[in-house]
mmCIF file of C-alpha atoms (C1' of nucleotides) in Angstrom:
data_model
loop_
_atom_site.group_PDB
_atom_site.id
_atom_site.type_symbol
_atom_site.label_atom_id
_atom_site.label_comp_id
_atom_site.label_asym_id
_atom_site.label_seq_id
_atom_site.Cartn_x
_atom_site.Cartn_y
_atom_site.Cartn_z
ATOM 1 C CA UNK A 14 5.802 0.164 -1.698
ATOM 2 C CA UNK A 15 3.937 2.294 0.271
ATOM 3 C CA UNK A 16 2.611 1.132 3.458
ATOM 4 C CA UNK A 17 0.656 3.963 6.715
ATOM 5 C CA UNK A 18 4.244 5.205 6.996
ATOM 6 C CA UNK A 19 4.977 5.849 3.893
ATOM 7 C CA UNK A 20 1.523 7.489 3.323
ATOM 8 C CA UNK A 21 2.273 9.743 6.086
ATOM 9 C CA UNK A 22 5.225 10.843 5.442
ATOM 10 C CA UNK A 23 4.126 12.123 1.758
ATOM 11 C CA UNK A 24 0.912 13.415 4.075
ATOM 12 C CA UNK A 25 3.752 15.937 5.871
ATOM 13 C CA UNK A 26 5.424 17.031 2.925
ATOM 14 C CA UNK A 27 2.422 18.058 1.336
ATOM 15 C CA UNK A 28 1.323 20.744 4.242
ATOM 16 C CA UNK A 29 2.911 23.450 2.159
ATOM 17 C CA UNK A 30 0.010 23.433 -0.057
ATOM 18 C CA UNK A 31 -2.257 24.703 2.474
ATOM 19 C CA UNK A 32 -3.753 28.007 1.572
ATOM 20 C CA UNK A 33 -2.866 27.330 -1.481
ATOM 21 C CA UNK A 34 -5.378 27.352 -4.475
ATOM 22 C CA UNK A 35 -5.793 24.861 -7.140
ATOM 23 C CA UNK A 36 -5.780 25.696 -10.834
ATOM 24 C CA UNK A 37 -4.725 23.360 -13.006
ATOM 25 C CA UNK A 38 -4.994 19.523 -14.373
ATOM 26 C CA UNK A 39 -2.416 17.644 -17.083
ATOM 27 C CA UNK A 40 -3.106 13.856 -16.939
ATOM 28 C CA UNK A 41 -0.752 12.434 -19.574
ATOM 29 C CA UNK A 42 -2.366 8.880 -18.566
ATOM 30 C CA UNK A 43 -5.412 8.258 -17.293
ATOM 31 C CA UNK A 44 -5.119 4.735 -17.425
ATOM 32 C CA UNK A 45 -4.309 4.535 -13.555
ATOM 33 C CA UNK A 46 -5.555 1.510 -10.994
ATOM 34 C CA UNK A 47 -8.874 3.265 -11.412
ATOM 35 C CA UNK A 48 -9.588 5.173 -14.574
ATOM 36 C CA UNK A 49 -8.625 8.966 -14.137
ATOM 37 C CA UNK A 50 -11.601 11.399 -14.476
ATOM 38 C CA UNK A 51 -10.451 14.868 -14.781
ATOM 39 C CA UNK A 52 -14.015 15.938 -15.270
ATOM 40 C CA UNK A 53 -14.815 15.557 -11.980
ATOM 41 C CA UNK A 54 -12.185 18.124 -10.921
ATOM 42 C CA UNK A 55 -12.909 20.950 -13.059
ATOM 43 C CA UNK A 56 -15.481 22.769 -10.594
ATOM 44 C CA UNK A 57 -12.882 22.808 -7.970
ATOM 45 C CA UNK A 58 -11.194 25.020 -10.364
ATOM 46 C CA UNK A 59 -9.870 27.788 -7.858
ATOM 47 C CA UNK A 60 -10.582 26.599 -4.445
ATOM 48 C CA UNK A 61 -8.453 26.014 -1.264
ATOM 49 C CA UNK A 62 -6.668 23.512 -0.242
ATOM 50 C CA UNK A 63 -7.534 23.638 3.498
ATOM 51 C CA UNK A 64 -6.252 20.490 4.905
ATOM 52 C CA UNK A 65 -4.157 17.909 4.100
ATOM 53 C CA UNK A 66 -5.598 14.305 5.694
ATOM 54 C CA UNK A 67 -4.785 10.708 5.473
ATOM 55 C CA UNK A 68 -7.416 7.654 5.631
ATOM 56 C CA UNK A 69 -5.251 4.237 5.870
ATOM 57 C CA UNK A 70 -3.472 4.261 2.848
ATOM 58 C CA UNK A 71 -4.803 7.506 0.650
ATOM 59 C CA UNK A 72 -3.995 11.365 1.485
ATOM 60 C CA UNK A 73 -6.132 13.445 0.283
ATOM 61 C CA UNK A 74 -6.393 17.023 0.026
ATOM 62 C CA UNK A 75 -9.226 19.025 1.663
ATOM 63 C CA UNK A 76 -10.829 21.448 -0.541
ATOM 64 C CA UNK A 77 -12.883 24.367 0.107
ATOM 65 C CA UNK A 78 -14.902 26.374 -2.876
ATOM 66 C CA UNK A 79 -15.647 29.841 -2.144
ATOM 67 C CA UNK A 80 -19.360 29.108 -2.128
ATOM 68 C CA UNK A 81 -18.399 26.900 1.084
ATOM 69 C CA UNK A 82 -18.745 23.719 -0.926
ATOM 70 C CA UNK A 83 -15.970 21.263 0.174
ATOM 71 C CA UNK A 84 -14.108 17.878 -1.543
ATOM 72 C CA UNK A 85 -11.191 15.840 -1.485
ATOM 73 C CA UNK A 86 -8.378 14.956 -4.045
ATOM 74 C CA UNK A 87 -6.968 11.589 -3.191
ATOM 75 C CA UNK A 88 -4.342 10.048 -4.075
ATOM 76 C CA UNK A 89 -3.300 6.482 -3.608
ATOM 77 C CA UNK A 90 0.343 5.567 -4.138
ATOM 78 C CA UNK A 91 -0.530 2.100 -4.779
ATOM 79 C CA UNK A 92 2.897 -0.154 -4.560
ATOM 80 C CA UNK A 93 5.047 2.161 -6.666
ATOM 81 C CA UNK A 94 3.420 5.610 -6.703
ATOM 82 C CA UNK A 95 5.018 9.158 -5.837
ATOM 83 C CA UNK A 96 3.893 12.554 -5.381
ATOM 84 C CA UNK A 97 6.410 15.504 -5.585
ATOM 85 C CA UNK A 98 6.867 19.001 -6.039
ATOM 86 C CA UNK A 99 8.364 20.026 -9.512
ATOM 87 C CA UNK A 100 9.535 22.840 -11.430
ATOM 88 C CA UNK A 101 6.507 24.438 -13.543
ATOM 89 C CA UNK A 102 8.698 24.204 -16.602
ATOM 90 C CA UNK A 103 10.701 20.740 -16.037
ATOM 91 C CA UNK A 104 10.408 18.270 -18.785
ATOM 92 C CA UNK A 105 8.035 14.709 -18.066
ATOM 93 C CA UNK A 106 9.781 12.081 -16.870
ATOM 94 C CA UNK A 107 9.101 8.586 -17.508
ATOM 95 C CA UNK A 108 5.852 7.056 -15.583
ATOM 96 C CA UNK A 109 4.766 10.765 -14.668
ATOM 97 C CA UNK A 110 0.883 10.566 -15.227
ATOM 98 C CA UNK A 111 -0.433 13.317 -13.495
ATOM 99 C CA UNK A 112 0.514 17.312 -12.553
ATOM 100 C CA UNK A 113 -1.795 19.566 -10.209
ATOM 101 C CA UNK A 114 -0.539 23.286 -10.537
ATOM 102 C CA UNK A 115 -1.595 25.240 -7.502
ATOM 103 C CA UNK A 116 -1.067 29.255 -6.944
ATOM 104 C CA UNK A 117 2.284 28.241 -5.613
ATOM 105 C CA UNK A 118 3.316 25.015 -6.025
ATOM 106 C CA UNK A 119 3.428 22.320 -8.837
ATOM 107 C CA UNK A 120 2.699 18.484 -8.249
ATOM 108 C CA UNK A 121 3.567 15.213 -9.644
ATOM 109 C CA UNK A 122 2.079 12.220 -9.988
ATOM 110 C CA UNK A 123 4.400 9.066 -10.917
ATOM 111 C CA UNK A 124 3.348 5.646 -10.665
ATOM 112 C CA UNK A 125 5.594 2.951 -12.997
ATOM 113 C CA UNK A 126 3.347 -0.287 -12.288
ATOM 114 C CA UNK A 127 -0.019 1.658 -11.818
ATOM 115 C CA UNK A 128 -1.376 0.246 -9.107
ATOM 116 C CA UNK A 129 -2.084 3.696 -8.055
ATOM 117 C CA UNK A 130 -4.902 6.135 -8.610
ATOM 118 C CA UNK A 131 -6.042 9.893 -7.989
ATOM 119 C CA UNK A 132 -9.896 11.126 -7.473
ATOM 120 C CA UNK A 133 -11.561 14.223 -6.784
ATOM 121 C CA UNK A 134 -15.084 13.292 -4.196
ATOM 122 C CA UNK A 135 -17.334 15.675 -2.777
ATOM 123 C CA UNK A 136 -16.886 15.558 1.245
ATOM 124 C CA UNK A 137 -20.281 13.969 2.147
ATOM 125 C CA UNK A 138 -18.885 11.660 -0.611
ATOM 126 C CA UNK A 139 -15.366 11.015 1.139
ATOM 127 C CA UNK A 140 -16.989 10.821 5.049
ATOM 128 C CA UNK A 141 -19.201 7.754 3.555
ATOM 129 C CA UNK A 142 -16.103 5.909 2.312
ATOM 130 C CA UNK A 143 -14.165 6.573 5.120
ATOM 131 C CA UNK A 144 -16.701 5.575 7.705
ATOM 132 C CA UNK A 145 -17.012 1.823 5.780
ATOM 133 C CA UNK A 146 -13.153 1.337 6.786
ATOM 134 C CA UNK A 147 -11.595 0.036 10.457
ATOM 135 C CA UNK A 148 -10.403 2.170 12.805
ATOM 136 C CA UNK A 149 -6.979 3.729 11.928
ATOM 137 C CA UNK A 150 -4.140 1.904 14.133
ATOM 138 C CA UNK A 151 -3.692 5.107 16.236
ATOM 139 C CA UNK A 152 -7.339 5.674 17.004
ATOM 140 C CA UNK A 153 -8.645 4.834 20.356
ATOM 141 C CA UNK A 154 -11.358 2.987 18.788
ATOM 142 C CA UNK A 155 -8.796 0.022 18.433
ATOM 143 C CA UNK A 156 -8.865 -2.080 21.330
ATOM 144 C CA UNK A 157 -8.888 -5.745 21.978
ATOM 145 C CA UNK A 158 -13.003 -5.571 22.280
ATOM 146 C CA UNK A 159 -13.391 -4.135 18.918
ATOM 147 C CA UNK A 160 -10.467 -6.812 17.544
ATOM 148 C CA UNK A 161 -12.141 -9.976 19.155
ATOM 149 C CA UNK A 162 -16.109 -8.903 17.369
ATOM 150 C CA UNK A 163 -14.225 -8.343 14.179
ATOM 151 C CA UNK A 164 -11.726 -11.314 14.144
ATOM 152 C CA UNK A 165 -13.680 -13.912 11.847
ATOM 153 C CA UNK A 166 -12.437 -17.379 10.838
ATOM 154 C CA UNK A 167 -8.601 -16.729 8.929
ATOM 155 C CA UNK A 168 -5.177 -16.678 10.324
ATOM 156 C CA UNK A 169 -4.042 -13.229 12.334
ATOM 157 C CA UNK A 170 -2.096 -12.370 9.649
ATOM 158 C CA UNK A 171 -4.678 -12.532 6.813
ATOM 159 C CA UNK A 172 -7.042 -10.376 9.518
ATOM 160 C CA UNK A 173 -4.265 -7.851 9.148
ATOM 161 C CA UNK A 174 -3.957 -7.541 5.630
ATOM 162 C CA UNK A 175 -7.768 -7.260 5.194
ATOM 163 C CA UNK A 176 -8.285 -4.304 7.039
ATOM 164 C CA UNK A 177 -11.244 -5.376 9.006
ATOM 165 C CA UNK A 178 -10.165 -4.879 12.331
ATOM 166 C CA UNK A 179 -7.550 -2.031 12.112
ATOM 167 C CA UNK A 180 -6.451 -0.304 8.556
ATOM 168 C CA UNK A 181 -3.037 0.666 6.576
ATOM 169 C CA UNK A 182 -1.115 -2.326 7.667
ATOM 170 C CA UNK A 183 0.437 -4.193 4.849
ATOM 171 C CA UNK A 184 2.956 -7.141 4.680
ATOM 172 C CA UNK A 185 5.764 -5.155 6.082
ATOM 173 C CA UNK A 186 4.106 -4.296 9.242
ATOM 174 C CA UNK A 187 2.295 -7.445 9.602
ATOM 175 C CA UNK A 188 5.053 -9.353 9.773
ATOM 176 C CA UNK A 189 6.984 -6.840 11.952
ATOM 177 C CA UNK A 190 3.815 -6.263 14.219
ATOM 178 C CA UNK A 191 3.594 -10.009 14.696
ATOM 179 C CA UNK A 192 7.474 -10.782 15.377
ATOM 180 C CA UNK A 193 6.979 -8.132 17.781
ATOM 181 C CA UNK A 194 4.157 -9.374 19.341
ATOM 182 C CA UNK A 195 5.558 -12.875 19.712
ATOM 183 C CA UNK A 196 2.164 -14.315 17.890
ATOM 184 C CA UNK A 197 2.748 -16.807 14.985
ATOM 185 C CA UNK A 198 1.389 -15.810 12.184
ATOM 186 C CA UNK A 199 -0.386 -18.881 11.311
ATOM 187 C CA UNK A 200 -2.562 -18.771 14.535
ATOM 188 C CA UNK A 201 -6.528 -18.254 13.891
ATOM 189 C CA UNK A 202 -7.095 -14.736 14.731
ATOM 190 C CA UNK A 203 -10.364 -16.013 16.566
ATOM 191 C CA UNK A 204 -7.962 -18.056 19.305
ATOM 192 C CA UNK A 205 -6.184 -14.856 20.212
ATOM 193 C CA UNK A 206 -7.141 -13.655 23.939
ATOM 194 C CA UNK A 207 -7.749 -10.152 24.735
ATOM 195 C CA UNK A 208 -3.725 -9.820 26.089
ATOM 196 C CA UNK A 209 -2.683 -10.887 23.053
ATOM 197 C CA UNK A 210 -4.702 -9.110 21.313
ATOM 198 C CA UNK A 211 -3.333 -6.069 23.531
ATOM 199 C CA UNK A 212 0.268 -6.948 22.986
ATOM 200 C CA UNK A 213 -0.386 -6.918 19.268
ATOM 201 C CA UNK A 214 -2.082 -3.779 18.683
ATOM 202 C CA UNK A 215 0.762 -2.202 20.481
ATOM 203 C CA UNK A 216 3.342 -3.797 18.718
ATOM 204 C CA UNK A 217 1.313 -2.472 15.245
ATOM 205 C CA UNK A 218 1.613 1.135 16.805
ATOM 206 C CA UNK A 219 5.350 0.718 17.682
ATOM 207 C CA UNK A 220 6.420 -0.310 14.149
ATOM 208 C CA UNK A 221 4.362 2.315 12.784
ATOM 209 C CA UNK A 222 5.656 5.155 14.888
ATOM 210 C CA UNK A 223 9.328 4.035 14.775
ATOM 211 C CA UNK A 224 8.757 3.833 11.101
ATOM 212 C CA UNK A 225 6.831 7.223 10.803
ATOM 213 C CA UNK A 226 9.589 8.802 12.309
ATOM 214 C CA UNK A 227 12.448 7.147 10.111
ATOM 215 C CA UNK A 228 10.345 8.946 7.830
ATOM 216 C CA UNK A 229 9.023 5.402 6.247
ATOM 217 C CA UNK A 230 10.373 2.104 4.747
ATOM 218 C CA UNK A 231 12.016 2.264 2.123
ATOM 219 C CA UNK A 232 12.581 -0.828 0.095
ATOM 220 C CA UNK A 233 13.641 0.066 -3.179
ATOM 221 C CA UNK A 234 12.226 2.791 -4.603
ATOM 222 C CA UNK A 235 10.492 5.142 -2.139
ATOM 223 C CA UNK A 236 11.924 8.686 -1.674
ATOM 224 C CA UNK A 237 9.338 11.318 0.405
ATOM 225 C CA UNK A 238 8.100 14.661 -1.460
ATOM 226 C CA UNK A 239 11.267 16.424 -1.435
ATOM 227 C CA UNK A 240 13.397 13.404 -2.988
ATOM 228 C CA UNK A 241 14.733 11.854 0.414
ATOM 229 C CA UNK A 242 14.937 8.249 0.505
ATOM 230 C CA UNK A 243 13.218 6.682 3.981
ATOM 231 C CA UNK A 244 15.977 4.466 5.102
ATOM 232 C CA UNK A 245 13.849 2.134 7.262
ATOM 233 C CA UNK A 246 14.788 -0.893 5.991
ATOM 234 C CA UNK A 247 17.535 -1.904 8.436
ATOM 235 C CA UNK A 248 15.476 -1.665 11.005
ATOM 236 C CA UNK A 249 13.453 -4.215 9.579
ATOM 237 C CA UNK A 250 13.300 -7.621 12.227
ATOM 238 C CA UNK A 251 12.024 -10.357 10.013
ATOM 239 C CA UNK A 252 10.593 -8.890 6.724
ATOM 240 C CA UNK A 253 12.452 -10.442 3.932
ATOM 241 C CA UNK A 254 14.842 -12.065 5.755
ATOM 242 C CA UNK A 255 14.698 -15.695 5.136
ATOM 243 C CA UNK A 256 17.672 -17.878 6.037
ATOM 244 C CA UNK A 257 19.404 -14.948 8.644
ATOM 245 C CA UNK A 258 19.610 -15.090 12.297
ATOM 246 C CA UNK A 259 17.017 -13.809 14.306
ATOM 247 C CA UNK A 260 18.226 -10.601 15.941
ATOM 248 C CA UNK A 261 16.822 -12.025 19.446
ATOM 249 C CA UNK A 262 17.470 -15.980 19.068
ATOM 250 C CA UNK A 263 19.585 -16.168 16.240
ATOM 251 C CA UNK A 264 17.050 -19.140 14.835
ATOM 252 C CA UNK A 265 16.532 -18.428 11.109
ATOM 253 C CA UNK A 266 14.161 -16.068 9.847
ATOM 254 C CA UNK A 267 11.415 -18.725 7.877
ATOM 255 C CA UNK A 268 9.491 -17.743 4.993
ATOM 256 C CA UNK A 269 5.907 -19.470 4.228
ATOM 257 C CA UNK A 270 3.010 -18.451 2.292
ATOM 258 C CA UNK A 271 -0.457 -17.220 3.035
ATOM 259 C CA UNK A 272 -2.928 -15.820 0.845
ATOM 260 C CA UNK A 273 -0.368 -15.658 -1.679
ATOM 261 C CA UNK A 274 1.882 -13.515 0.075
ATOM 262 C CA UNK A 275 5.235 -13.908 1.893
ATOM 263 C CA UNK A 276 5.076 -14.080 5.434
ATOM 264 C CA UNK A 277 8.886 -13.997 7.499
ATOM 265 C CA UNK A 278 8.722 -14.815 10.634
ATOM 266 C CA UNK A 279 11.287 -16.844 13.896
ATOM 267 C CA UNK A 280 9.363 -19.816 14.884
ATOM 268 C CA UNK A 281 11.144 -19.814 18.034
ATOM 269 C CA UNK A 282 10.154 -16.101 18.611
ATOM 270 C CA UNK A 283 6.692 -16.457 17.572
ATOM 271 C CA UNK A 284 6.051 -19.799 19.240
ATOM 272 C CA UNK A 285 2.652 -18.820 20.133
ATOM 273 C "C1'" DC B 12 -21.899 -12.734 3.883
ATOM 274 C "C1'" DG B 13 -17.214 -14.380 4.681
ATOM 275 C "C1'" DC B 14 -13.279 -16.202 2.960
ATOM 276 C "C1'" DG B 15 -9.502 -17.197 -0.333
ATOM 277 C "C1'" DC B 16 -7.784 -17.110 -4.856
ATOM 278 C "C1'" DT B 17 -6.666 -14.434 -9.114
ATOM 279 C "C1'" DG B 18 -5.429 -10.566 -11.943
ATOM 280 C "C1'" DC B 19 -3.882 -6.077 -12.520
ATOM 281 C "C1'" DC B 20 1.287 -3.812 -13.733
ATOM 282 C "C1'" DT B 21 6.267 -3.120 -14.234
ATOM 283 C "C1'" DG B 22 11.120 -3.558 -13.231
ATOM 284 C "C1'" DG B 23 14.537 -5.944 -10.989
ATOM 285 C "C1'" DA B 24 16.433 -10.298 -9.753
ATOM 286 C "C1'" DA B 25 17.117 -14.978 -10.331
ATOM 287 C "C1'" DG B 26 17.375 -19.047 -13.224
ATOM 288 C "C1'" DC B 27 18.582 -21.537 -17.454
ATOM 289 C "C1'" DT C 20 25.590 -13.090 -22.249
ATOM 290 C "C1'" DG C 21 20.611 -13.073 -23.360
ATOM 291 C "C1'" DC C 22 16.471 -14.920 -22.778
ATOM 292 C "C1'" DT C 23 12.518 -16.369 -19.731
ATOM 293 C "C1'" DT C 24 10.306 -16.666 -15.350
ATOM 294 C "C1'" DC C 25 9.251 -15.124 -10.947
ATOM 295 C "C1'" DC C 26 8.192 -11.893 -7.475
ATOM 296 C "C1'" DA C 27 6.776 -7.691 -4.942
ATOM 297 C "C1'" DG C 28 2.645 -4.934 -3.436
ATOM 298 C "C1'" DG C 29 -2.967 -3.274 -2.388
ATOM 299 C "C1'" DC C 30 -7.190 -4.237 -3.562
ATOM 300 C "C1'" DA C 31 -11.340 -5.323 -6.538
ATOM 301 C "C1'" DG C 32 -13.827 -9.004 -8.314
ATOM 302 C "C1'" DC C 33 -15.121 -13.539 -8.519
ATOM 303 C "C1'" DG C 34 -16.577 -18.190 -7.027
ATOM 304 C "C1'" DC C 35 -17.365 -21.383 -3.378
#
DNA sequence: CGCGCTGCCTGGAAGC
DNA sequence: TGCTTCCAGGCAGCGC
């Protein structure tokens, strides 16, 4: 289940392709989150990957054309998605939808529940979407200003999810971010003040970079590019916890609903 | 427009 | 033991 970390990790493992050229397409299913249209990739035939990027939750590929003409491949892992380097020659495993064959490297695509998906946009194309989304969590354009304008009417942890004040932070972090914080998660994101607004955004960069470098959470099923699993998960404070001792308080870890998804949080912790 | 609910999809776990 | 049901996740689409 991918969350930023995740996303970044696979992000680092894929900086061997640069310099590399693309040649090659095989989609065994196209049936992806979004529909899979290799046609759009065919006059990228032969250019270079120059860069390898992240934007929230997709990494894309930067690439340039010998004419100068640039796009981006991206690739979103959706909840069960993985990219990896393969043997040219190795047989298809199960769920494998997609390879990319560059000059020196071949890549996989595998995605069981298909939440995932893979396009190919020209880069005027890619800025556009990636100017419509919040600031990354690492970018100095996140501060408790920008939070407070962009807060609206739902709970702080719904504001997470959505994306509309800081991207890439999914339940995992959310919950984490917010035990961290001290700030129950039920609390209307308009009634936080600009400290707690501080001492949250900090507490969603300190998950993320302890988590980027455990090289991501893994839950069940994540592994990085070279096959690794991301052992995260005991670090975990609250997330899917329900019933055990808070680490500080020893109170039990609650679980409630909210927008249809699990939140775990200490009400003692989080009295806020 | 903003907000919340639903469906997409599969495999693993839990329940009967 | 074997069947059914539930749940996880991000995000688009819909209705209020």
């Amino acid at each position: 289940m991918p969350e930023l970390p995740e996303v970044e990790t696979v992000k680092r493992g894929l900086l061997p392709l640069i310099g590399q050229r693309w040649r090659h397409v095989t989609v065994r299913r196209a049936d992806l989150r979004r529909p899979l249209d290799a046609s759009a990739f065919s006059p990228w035939r032969d250019a270079t990957v120059c860069a390898v990027t992240r934007r929230a939750k997709v990494v894309a590929l930067e690439l340039v054309r010998a004419d100068g003409a640039r796009a981006y491949l991206r690739f979103h892992l959706g909840m069960s998605g993985r990219l990896y380097f393969t043997d040219p020659a190795s047989e298809w495993l199960p769920h494998e939808h997609l390879e990319l064959a560059f000059s020196a490297s071949v890549l996989r695509f595998r995605d069981p529940r298909r939440f995932g998906w893979c396009d190919l946009l020209p880069a005027d194309d890619y800025a556009s979407w990636s100017a419509t989304l919040a600031p990354e969590p690492f970018s100095p354009e996140l501060t408790p200003e920008w939070a407070m304008r962009r807060a609206g009417r739902s709970s702080i942890k719904a504001v997470l999810l959505s994306g509309r004040v800081v991207v890439g932070v999914g339940n995992i972090y959310a919950c984490e971010a917010l035990y961290r914080a001290g700030i129950a998660p039920q609390r209307l994101a308009a009634t936080l003040s600009a400290e707690e607004w501080a001492k949250l955004i900090a507490a969603v960069r300190a998950v993320l970079e302890a988590a980027i470098a455990a090289g991501g959470t893994s839950l069940r099923d994540y592994v990085t590019v070279d096959g690794a699993p991301g052992w995260f998960q005991v670090q975990l404070a609250v997330y899917g916890r329900a019933g055990q001792p808070c680490v500080r308080c020893g109170t039990p870890i609650e679980r409630i609903v909210q927008q249809g998804r699990s939140t775990w949080w200490c009400p003692r912790c989080q009295a806020g």
